[in-house]
PDB file of C-alpha atoms and ligand atoms in Angstrom:
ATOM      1  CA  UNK A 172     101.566 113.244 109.606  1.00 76.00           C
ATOM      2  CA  UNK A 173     104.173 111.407 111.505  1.00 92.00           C
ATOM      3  CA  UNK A 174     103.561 108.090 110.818  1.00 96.00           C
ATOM      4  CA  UNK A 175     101.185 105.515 109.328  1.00 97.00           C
ATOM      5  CA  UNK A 176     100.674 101.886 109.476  1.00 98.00           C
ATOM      6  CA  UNK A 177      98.439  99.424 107.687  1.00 98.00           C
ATOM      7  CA  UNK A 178      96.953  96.635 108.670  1.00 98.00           C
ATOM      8  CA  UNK A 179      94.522  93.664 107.671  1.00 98.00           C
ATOM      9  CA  UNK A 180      94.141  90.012 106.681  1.00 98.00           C
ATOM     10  CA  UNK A 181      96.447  88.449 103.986  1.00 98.00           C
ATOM     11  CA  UNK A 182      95.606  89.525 100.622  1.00 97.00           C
ATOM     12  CA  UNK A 183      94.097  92.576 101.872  1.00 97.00           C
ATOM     13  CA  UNK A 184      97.106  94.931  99.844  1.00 97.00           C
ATOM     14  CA  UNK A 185      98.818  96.113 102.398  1.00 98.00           C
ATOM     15  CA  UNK A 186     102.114  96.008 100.752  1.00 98.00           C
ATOM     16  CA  UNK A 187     101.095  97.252  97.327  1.00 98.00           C
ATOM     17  CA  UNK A 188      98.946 100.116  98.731  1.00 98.00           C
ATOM     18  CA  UNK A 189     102.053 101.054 101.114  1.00 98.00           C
ATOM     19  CA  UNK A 190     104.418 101.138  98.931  1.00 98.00           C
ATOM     20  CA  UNK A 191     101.977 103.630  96.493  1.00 98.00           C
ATOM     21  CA  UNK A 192     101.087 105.643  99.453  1.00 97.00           C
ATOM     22  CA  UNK A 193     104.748 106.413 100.349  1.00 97.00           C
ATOM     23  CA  UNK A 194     105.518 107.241  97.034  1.00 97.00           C
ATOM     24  CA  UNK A 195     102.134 110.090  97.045  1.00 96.00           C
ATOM     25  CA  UNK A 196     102.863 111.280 100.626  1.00 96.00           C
ATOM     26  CA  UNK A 197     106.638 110.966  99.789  1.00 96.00           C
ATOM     27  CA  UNK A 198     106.843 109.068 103.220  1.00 97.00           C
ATOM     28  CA  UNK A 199     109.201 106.217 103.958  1.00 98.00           C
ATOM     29  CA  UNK A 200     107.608 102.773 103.516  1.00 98.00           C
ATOM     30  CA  UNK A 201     108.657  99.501 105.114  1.00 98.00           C
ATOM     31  CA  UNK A 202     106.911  95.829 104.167  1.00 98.00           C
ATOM     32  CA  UNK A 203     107.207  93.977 107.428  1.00 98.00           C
ATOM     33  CA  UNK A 204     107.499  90.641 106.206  1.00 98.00           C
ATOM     34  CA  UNK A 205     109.879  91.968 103.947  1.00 98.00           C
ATOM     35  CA  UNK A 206     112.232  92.852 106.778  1.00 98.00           C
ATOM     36  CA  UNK A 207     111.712  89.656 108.584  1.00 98.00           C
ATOM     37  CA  UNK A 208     112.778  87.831 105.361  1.00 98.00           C
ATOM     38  CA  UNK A 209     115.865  89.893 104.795  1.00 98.00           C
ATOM     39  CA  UNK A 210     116.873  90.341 108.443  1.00 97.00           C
ATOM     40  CA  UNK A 211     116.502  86.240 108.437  1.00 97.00           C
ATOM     41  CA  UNK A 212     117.937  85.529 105.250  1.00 98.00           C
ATOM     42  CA  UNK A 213     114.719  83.173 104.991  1.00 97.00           C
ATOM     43  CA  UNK A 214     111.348  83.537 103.319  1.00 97.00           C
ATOM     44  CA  UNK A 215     108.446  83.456 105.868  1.00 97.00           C
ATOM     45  CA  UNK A 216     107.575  79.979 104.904  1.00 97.00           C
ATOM     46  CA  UNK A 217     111.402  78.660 105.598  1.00 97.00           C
ATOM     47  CA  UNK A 218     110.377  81.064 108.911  1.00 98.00           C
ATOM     48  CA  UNK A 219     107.853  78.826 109.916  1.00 98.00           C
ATOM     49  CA  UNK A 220     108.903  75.322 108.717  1.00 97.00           C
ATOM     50  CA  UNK A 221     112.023  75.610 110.085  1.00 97.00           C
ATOM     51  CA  UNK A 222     111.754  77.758 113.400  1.00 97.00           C
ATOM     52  CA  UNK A 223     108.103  77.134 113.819  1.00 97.00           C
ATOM     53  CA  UNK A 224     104.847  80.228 114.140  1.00 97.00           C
ATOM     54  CA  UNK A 225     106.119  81.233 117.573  1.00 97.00           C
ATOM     55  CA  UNK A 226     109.656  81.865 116.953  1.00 97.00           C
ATOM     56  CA  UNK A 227     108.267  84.444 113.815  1.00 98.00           C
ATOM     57  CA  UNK A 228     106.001  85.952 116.153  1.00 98.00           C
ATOM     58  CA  UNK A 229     108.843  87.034 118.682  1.00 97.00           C
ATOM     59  CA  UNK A 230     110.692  88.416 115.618  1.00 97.00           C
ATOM     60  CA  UNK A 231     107.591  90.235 114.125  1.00 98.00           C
ATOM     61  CA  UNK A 232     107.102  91.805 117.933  1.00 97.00           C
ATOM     62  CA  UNK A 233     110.187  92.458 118.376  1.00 97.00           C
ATOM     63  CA  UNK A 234     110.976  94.422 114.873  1.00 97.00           C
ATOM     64  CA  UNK A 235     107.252  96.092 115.333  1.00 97.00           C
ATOM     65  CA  UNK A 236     108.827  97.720 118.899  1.00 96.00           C
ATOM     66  CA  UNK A 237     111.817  99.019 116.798  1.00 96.00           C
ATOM     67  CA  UNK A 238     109.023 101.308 114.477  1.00 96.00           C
ATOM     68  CA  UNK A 239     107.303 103.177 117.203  1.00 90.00           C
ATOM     69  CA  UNK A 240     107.904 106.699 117.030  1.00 88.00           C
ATOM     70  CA  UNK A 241     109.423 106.955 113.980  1.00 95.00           C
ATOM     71  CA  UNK A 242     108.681 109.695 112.027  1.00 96.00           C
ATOM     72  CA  UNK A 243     108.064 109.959 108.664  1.00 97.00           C
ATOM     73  CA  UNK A 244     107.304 106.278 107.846  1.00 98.00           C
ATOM     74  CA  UNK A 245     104.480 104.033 106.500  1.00 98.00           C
ATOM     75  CA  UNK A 246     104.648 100.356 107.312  1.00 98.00           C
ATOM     76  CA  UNK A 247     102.847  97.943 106.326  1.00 98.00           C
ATOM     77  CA  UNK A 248     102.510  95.044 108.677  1.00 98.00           C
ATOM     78  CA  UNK A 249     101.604  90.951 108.942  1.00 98.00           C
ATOM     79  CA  UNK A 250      98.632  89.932 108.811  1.00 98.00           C
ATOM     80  CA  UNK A 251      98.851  88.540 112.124  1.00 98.00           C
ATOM     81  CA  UNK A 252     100.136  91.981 113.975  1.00 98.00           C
ATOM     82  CA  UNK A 253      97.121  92.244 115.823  1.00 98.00           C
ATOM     83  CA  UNK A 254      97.466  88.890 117.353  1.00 95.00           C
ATOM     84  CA  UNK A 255     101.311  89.640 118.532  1.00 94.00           C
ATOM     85  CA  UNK A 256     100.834  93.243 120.016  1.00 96.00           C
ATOM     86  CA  UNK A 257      98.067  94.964 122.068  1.00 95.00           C
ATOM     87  CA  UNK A 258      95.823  97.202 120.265  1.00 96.00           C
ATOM     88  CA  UNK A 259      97.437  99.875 122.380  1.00 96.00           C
ATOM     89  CA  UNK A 260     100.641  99.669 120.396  1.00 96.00           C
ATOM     90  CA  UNK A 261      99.861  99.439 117.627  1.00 97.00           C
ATOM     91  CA  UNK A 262      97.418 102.498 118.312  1.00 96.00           C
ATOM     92  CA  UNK A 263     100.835 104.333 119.216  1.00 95.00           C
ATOM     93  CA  UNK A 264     100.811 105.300 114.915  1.00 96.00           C
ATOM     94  CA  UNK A 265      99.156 108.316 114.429  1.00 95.00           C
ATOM     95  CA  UNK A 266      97.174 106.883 111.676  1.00 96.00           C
ATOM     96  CA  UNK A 267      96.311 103.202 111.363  1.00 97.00           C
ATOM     97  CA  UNK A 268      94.226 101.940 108.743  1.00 98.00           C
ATOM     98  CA  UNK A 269      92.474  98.921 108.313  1.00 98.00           C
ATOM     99  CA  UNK A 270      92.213  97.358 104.607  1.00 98.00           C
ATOM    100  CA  UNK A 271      89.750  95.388 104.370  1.00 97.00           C
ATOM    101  CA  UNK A 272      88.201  92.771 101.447  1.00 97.00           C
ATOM    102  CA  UNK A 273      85.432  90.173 100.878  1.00 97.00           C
ATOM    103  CA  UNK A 274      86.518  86.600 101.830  1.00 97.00           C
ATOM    104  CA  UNK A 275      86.128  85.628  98.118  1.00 97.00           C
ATOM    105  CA  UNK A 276      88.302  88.595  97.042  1.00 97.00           C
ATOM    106  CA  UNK A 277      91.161  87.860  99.884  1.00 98.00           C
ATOM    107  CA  UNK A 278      90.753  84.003  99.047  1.00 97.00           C
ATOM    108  CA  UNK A 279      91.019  84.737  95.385  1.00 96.00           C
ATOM    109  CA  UNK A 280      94.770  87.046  96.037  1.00 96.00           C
ATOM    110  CA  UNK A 281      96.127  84.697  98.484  1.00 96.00           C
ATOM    111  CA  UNK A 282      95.300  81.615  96.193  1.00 92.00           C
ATOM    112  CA  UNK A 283      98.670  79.991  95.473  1.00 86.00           C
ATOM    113  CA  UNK A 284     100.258  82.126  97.402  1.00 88.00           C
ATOM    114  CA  UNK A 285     103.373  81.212  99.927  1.00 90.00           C
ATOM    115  CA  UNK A 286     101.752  82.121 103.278  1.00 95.00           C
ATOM    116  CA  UNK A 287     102.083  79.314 105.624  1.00 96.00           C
ATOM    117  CA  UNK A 288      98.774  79.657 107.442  1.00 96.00           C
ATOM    118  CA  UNK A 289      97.160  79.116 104.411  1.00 95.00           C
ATOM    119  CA  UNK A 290      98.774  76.153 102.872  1.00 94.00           C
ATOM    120  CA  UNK A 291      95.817  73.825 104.399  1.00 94.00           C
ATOM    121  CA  UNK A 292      93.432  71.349 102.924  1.00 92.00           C
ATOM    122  CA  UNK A 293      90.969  73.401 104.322  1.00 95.00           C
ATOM    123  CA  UNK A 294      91.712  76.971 103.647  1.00 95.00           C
ATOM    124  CA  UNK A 295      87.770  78.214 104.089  1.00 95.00           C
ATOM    125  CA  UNK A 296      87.945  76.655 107.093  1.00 97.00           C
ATOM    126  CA  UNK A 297      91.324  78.537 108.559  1.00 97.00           C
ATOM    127  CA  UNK A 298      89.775  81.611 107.067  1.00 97.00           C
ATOM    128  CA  UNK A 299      87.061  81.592 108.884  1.00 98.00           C
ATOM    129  CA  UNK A 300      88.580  80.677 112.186  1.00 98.00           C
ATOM    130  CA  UNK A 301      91.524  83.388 111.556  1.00 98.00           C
ATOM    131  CA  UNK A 302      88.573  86.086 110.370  1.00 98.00           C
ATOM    132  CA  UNK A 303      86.538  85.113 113.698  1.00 97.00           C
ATOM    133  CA  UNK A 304      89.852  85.860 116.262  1.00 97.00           C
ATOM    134  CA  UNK A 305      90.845  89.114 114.163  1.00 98.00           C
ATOM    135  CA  UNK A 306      88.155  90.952 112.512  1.00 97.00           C
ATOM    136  CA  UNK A 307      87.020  92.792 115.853  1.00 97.00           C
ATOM    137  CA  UNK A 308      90.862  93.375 116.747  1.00 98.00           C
ATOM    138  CA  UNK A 309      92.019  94.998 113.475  1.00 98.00           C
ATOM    139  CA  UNK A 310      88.249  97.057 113.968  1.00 97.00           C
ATOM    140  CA  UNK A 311      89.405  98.110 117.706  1.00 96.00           C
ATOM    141  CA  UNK A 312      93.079  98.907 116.197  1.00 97.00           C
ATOM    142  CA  UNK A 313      92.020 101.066 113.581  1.00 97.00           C
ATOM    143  CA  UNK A 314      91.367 104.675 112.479  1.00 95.00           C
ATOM    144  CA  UNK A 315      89.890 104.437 109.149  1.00 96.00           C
ATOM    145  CA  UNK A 316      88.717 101.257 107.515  1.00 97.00           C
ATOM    146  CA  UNK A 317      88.701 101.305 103.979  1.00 97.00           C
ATOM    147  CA  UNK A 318      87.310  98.436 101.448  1.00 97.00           C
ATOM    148  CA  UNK A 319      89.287  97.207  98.813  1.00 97.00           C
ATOM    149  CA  UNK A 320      87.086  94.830  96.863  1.00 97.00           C
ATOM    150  CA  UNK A 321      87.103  95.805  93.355  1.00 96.00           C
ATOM    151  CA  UNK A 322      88.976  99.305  93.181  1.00 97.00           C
ATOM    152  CA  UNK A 323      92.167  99.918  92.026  1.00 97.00           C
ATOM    153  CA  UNK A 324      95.780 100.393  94.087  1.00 97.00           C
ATOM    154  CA  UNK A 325      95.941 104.236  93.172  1.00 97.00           C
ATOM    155  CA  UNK A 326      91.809 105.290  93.772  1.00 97.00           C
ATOM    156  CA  UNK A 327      92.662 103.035  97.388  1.00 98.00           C
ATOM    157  CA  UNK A 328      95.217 105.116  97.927  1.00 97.00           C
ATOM    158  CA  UNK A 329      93.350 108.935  97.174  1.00 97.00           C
ATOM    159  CA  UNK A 330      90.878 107.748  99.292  1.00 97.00           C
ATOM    160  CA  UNK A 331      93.141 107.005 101.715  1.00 97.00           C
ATOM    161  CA  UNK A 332      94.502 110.401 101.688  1.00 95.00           C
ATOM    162  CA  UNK A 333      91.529 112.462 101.370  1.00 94.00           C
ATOM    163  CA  UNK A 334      90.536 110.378 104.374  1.00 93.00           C
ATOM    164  CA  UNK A 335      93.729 110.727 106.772  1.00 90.00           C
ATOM    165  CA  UNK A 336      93.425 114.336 107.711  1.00 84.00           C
ATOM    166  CA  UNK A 337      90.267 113.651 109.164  1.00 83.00           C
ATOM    167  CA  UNK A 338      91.721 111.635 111.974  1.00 79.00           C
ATOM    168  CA  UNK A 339      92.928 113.605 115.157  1.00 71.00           C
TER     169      UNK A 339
HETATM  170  C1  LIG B 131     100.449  86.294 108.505  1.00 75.21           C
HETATM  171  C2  LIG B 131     100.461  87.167 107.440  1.00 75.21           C
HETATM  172  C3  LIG B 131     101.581  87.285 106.517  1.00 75.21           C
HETATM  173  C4  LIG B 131     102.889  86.883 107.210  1.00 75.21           C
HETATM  174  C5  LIG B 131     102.751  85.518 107.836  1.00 75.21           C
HETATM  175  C6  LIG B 131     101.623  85.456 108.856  1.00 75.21           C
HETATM  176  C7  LIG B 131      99.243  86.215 109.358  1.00 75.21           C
HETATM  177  O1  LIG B 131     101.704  88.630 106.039  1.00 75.21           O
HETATM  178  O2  LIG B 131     103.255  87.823 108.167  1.00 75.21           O
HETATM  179  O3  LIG B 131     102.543  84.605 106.803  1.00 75.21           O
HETATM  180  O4  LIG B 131      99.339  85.685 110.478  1.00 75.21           O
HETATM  181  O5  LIG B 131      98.187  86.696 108.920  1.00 75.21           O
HETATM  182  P1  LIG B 131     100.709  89.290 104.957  1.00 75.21           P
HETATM  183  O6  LIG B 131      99.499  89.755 105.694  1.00 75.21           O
HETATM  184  O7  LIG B 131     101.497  90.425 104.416  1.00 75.21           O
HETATM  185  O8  LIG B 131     100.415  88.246 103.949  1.00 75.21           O
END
């Protein structure tokens, strides 16, 4: 495989199920946000207080362009990847794989969280409005969707696996 990357809503385990997966397919892994923070010397929340959404969506484009093609890796993107490249690119990874999760169950994991977009008085309401814009793009991205509700990081990731080779 030359390359994998995962994508889905916030809480949806992309970075815990990446970094498991690279360790089984003894692949490189890279968190996204991760980067941004280090590369920034800011969390993502300083990120968007201080230089606002749009300034960390130019950064999360422009590190995203820097993966393609390279071999070997598993990254695990933002949340919000599918709203700052085409499908196209992102479609550029052999495999992509969409996690996915029950509102309750991503509401549950992001609770108290630091993600910006989610620090509202109305979190079911952003939800819903974020869910609406990107549940049909992260569909139209993706190889292989795979549910996360209620199973455990290592039986997501076998699935995972036993699934991949499937996908041409
Ligand atoms: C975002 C998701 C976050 C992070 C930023 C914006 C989004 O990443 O990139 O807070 O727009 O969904 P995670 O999906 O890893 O939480």
């Amino acid at each position: 495989m030359e390359n994998m990357i995962l994508i889905g809503f916030m809480g949806s385990g992309k970075t815990t199920v990446g970094r498991e997966l690279s360790k089984m397919l003894k692949m490189d892994f890279v968190d996204m946000d991760a980067e941004i923070e280090k590369r920034e010397n800011k969390s993502i929340k300083e990120i968007f207080d201080s230089d606002g959404e749009e300034y960390f969506r130019k950064i999360e484009r422009e590190l995203f362009t820097s993966y393609e093609g390279r071999y070997g890796l598993i990254l695990a993107a933002g949340g919000g990847i599918v709203e700052s490249v085409e499908a196209e690119a992102i479609r550029k990874f052999d495999k992509v794989v969409f996690l996915h999760a029950t509102k309750e169950e991503l509401l549950r994991r992001t609770k108290d969280s630091q993600r910006p977009l989610l620090m509202v008085d109305d979190v079911d309401k952003v939800f819903d409005e974020l869910m609406d814009k990107r549940q049909s793009l992260y569909e139209n991205a993706s190889d292989l969707i795979i549910q996360t509700t209620d199973k455990k990081i290592k039986n997501i990731c076998k699935e995972i696996v036993e699934m991949i080779w499937w996908i041409y």
